[in-house]
Structures are given as structure tokens and as C-alpha cells.
């Protein structure tokens, strides 16, 4: 099989264009319909780009800027769509400092009585920081079920989604490409790369950029026995909102025989987004099986993973969080690979189909599929001391659709 250079360039450019294409009309992360009742009633609807903007609304300056008839004493109510979760923040009584938080879906109703409206607003802020009886945790747990773009869980680009993908890659995706043989020289490997994922969910474009760093220690006795350390760094944007992920993982590849390898792994990750109003950390433990069937000029690999992913308590910025998200995740895939000749070089191409399913805590997206193609070094035709792989993946489900471009180099 020979791929012409011009044709390959066309394919790469087309895939890149699809990944980075943005929606023609950007949607809002947060929408507010507010009403101020005074001598004349005024109602306005508008969108906001950050959670901080939403919770600044009880301030006099914020209300007066949007509603010219607000002087600081009128009754005012803000009906907020907070990333899919409806809530109401209001001063329900004119000439009163009473501030009310109402989240109907969670049966939450809290009142704050200060000497002034500003004191009530501060009491509300302090209450949320101290996680008033677990209310903030309940809100965050509901958001992973209702929000298409929660940074903690519920979508492929979330912290949990990225941890699942990394664990499976350690035990299947990169293993099949880079396993080596018993006869290879047992040199350790440094891995570096880039992964760009752009997914459309609920009318919003979620784009993440990941730098996956790794270090692999290969056994002198059998180079297929490998201890892998991962340090993925991720930046995610949802319209104008930003989130950051930091992860650490360790995995051990253990060949059972020439065809079958199992890989236990454990991981930790943390994420934070002031714009999205969410912070969290999670741990994981997973076991992946990879079985390779070799034919004449091709390989078929079957991968199966089961893992547990759980959030932990996190304190940040004076806030305390523990949404108690726990999921048992199943990720299964099949890969077909064969040697090819590209620009006169011996390489290999891989076609993959991967299915991911979540059980446990209710999530916005509990399952999705990925179709991928990867091109790179033919491990059977060149030194196992270095590997280069580049590929594209199309992800789809009833709630998410998008593309991923990835590049990895191990040396």
C-alpha cells in the first residue's frame, strides 16, 4: 500500500480544518433572565461567560449596570441557567436586605439576612465557601449530569475523560505500537507529544490541548515488561472560559505470553476553572488487557479495560469541594494494523474502533465511540529504540461529536 505525498497532505489539512472549525454563532455558558420591580418593571435576558460574573450579580454595580431602574432598594430576581442547572438568586422584598438562593432541582432554599444587601451578599459568598452543609457539593455533582462542559467529569475532554483515555493508552493504544520484542535492546524511553481535541456539545465548542509527557523503564530481562510514568498537562477552552488539568499516572506492562499483555495502572489528576466555577481532583485504578493476533502481513489487537475513578476533597481559593463522583468505566477497542510504504519509508498504519461506557454517578455523557487512524514507525522494521506516531480520531455519541489530532514520539 503506497500513499502519495500530495494525497496525504490533503487528508491532514482536511482533518485539521474540521478539528479547529468553530461554531458560526457561539452560545453562552451562562444565561440570565433578570427582573427588577420598581416604579416600572424591567426584564432583560443576556449571556455571561464566567461563573464569577454570575455570582457578582447581587452586587449593586452589576445590577445597576444592566437595569437602569435599579437603585439598590427594588425587588430583583435573577433566573440563571448555570451550565444547564436552573437556579434563582433574588432580593424578593423591596426595601429589604433579604437575599435568597433557590435551586429547585435540588430542593435548595437558603436565606441570608444582613444589615445591608451587601452584607447579605457577603454572607451568601461565605456560606458557599464553607460549603454550607454540602450544598456546593450537591450543585457540583448535579452539574456533571446536566452540564455538557463540566471540567471534572461528564464529557470526553473533562478531567475524568482524559484520565480514562490515558489509562487505556498505557495498556493498549501505545502498547500495540511500541511493545517491541524479547530481542530488542532494553533502552528506556522518553515520550513527548501533543494532542488537540475539539468537541461540539450542547451547542458549545470544547477544545483541549494536551502535552503528554512520559518516561518508560524497560526490563533488561524482557523489554516488553515496562514501568511507565505519565505527566499529562492539559489546557481546555469552552468558548471564552478556560480550564487547566494536571495529571500523574503510573502503569506496569506485564506480558503473559507472546500474544497477551495485562497492564495495571493508577493515576491522579486535578482540574480548576474560575470561569466555569469548578475545581476538583480525582484518583483512578484500572486494569487493561491487550491481546494481539498476528496474521500474514497484518495484526489484529483486542483491548479491554475496567477502571474505577473517584473524586477527592479539594480546598482551593477558600472554597472546599468534594462532589463525591465515583464511576466504574469500561473501555474496549479493536485495532487492525499493517505495514505500509510512505515516501519510500517502511511504516505501519493502524485503524481502531474504541467504545467507552460509564456506570455509577450520573454523567452528562455516559458513553461514546471513537474511530481512529494512526500512521508511524513500523516497529517490526526499525529499531525499537524510538517510535513516532501521528493520527486522527473521530468521536461521536448522541451528545458529543468531534475530532482529535495526536502526535507522539518516544526515544
XYZ file of N, CA and C in Angstrom, residues 83 143-145 147-166 195 197-199 201 206-210 232-238 243-247 268-273 276 278 280-282 309 311 325 327 329 356 358 362-366 368 395 400 404:
219
model
N -24.888 26.569 33.520
C -24.354 25.410 32.772
C -25.345 24.245 32.760
N -24.122 19.172 38.371
C -23.591 19.777 37.158
C -22.921 18.754 36.240
N -22.267 17.728 36.795
C -21.637 16.736 35.914
C -22.692 15.926 35.158
N -23.926 15.951 35.665
C -25.022 15.263 34.974
C -25.744 16.183 33.994
N -24.399 19.476 32.860
C -23.551 20.378 32.084
C -22.760 19.617 31.021
N -22.830 20.113 29.791
C -22.096 19.466 28.696
C -20.604 19.690 28.785
N -20.175 20.687 29.552
C -18.757 21.062 29.540
C -18.177 21.205 30.935
N -18.582 20.336 31.847
C -18.015 20.374 33.189
C -16.551 19.935 33.128
N -15.627 20.645 33.800
C -14.210 20.277 33.720
C -13.841 19.047 34.536
N -14.709 18.604 35.454
C -14.373 17.465 36.315
C -14.758 16.144 35.659
N -15.983 16.031 35.188
C -16.456 14.760 34.619
C -17.659 15.022 33.724
N -18.042 13.983 32.972
C -19.257 14.058 32.181
C -19.067 14.265 30.702
N -17.835 14.455 30.236
C -17.581 14.614 28.807
C -16.153 14.171 28.496
N -15.842 13.831 27.252
C -14.523 13.274 26.918
C -13.345 14.179 27.238
N -13.547 15.513 27.226
C -12.442 16.437 27.499
C -12.318 16.810 28.967
N -13.170 16.250 29.819
C -13.096 16.528 31.254
C -11.894 15.829 31.865
N -11.605 16.151 33.126
C -10.503 15.500 33.842
C -10.679 13.989 33.845
N -11.871 13.518 34.206
C -12.096 12.077 34.258
C -11.986 11.452 32.874
N -12.535 12.115 31.857
C -12.450 11.590 30.498
C -11.013 11.444 30.021
N -10.172 12.409 30.362
C -8.767 12.344 29.953
C -8.013 11.262 30.729
N -8.349 11.080 32.005
C -7.706 10.024 32.789
C -8.042 8.652 32.219
N -9.294 8.458 31.814
C -9.711 7.187 31.210
C -8.920 6.923 29.928
N -8.807 7.943 29.076
C -8.079 7.787 27.815
C -6.601 7.485 28.049
N -5.993 8.140 29.035
C -4.572 7.910 29.319
C -4.322 6.492 29.827
N -1.652 16.566 21.734
C -2.976 16.060 21.378
C -3.963 17.229 21.417
N -7.958 18.201 20.852
C -9.299 17.630 20.733
C -10.325 18.744 20.692
N -11.194 18.717 19.705
C -12.248 19.724 19.562
C -13.588 19.012 19.447
N -14.466 19.239 20.435
C -15.729 18.513 20.525
C -16.885 19.501 20.633
N -20.610 20.116 21.922
C -21.546 19.555 22.890
C -22.542 20.626 23.302
N -15.892 22.721 22.723
C -14.963 22.388 23.803
C -13.656 21.926 23.171
N -12.593 22.700 23.361
C -11.305 22.398 22.748
C -10.237 22.220 23.818
N -9.498 21.124 23.750
C -8.426 20.883 24.712
C -7.116 20.630 23.980
N -6.028 21.092 24.593
C -4.672 20.859 24.092
C -3.886 20.177 25.207
N -3.370 18.987 24.931
C -2.658 18.198 25.932
C -1.220 17.942 25.496
N 0.566 14.147 32.046
C -0.170 14.923 31.034
C -0.555 16.308 31.546
N -0.335 17.314 30.724
C -0.689 18.694 31.040
C -1.718 19.153 30.010
N -2.855 19.689 30.469
C -3.955 19.995 29.558
C -4.512 21.393 29.794
N -4.754 22.072 28.696
C -5.461 23.364 28.699
C -6.747 23.177 27.908
N -7.875 23.594 28.488
C -9.171 23.432 27.838
C -9.885 24.772 27.757
N -10.522 25.014 26.634
C -11.329 26.229 26.492
C -12.733 25.848 26.037
N -13.719 26.494 26.649
C -15.118 26.346 26.252
C -15.613 27.747 25.931
N -9.971 26.209 31.425
C -9.751 25.237 32.497
C -8.367 24.620 32.314
N -7.784 24.140 33.423
C -6.441 23.570 33.392
C -6.443 22.233 34.138
N -5.792 21.237 33.541
C -5.679 19.906 34.156
C -4.212 19.551 34.334
N -3.927 18.900 35.441
C -2.604 18.340 35.693
C -2.785 16.912 36.163
N -2.058 15.978 35.559
C -2.214 14.572 35.938
C -0.891 13.899 36.208
N -3.633 10.041 39.214
C -4.150 11.183 39.979
C -4.282 12.357 39.023
N -5.314 13.159 39.209
C -5.492 14.343 38.377
C -6.195 15.440 39.138
N -5.903 16.690 38.770
C -6.559 17.850 39.375
C -6.929 18.824 38.267
N -8.054 19.506 38.453
C -8.504 20.478 37.466
C -9.074 21.691 38.170
N -9.011 22.825 37.496
C -9.572 24.036 38.064
C -9.988 24.999 36.977
N -11.113 25.674 37.201
C -11.586 26.679 36.263
C -12.382 27.734 37.011
N -15.521 28.533 34.819
C -16.617 27.568 34.862
C -17.141 27.338 36.276
N -15.598 25.664 38.890
C -15.419 24.279 39.329
C -13.947 23.979 39.573
N -11.573 20.444 41.165
C -11.698 19.077 41.619
C -10.416 18.290 41.443
N -10.352 17.165 42.131
C -9.250 16.230 41.967
C -9.811 14.820 42.010
N -9.103 13.902 41.377
C -9.609 12.528 41.272
C -8.462 11.548 41.272
N -12.872 5.372 38.990
C -12.470 6.778 39.004
C -13.308 7.509 40.043
N -13.612 11.109 42.749
C -13.146 12.426 43.160
C -12.788 12.430 44.643
N -18.036 12.058 43.215
C -18.300 11.404 41.940
C -17.490 10.112 41.887
N -17.194 6.486 39.460
C -17.668 5.745 38.293
C -16.808 4.524 38.016
N -15.715 2.379 34.927
C -15.642 2.682 33.499
C -15.137 1.467 32.729
N -16.428 3.499 24.920
C -16.259 3.841 26.335
C -17.626 3.957 26.995
N -19.626 4.500 30.967
C -19.527 4.875 32.377
C -20.738 4.347 33.143
N -24.327 9.623 37.869
C -24.936 10.047 36.604
C -24.104 11.158 35.973
N -23.806 11.002 34.678
C -22.995 11.963 33.942
C -23.763 12.477 32.726
N -23.362 13.630 32.239
C -23.985 14.193 31.035
C -23.799 13.260 29.846
N -22.595 12.747 29.661
C -22.305 11.816 28.572
C -21.762 10.528 29.178
N -22.539 9.460 29.104
C -22.159 8.202 29.741
C -21.633 7.163 28.758
N -19.474 6.909 24.583
C -19.136 7.445 23.265
C -18.208 6.466 22.552
N -14.749 11.234 17.193
C -15.528 10.809 18.360
C -16.990 11.169 18.146
N -22.220 14.170 21.919
C -20.905 14.748 21.626
C -20.418 14.299 20.256
N -10.024 14.527 17.116
C -8.772 14.643 17.848
C -7.615 14.415 16.886
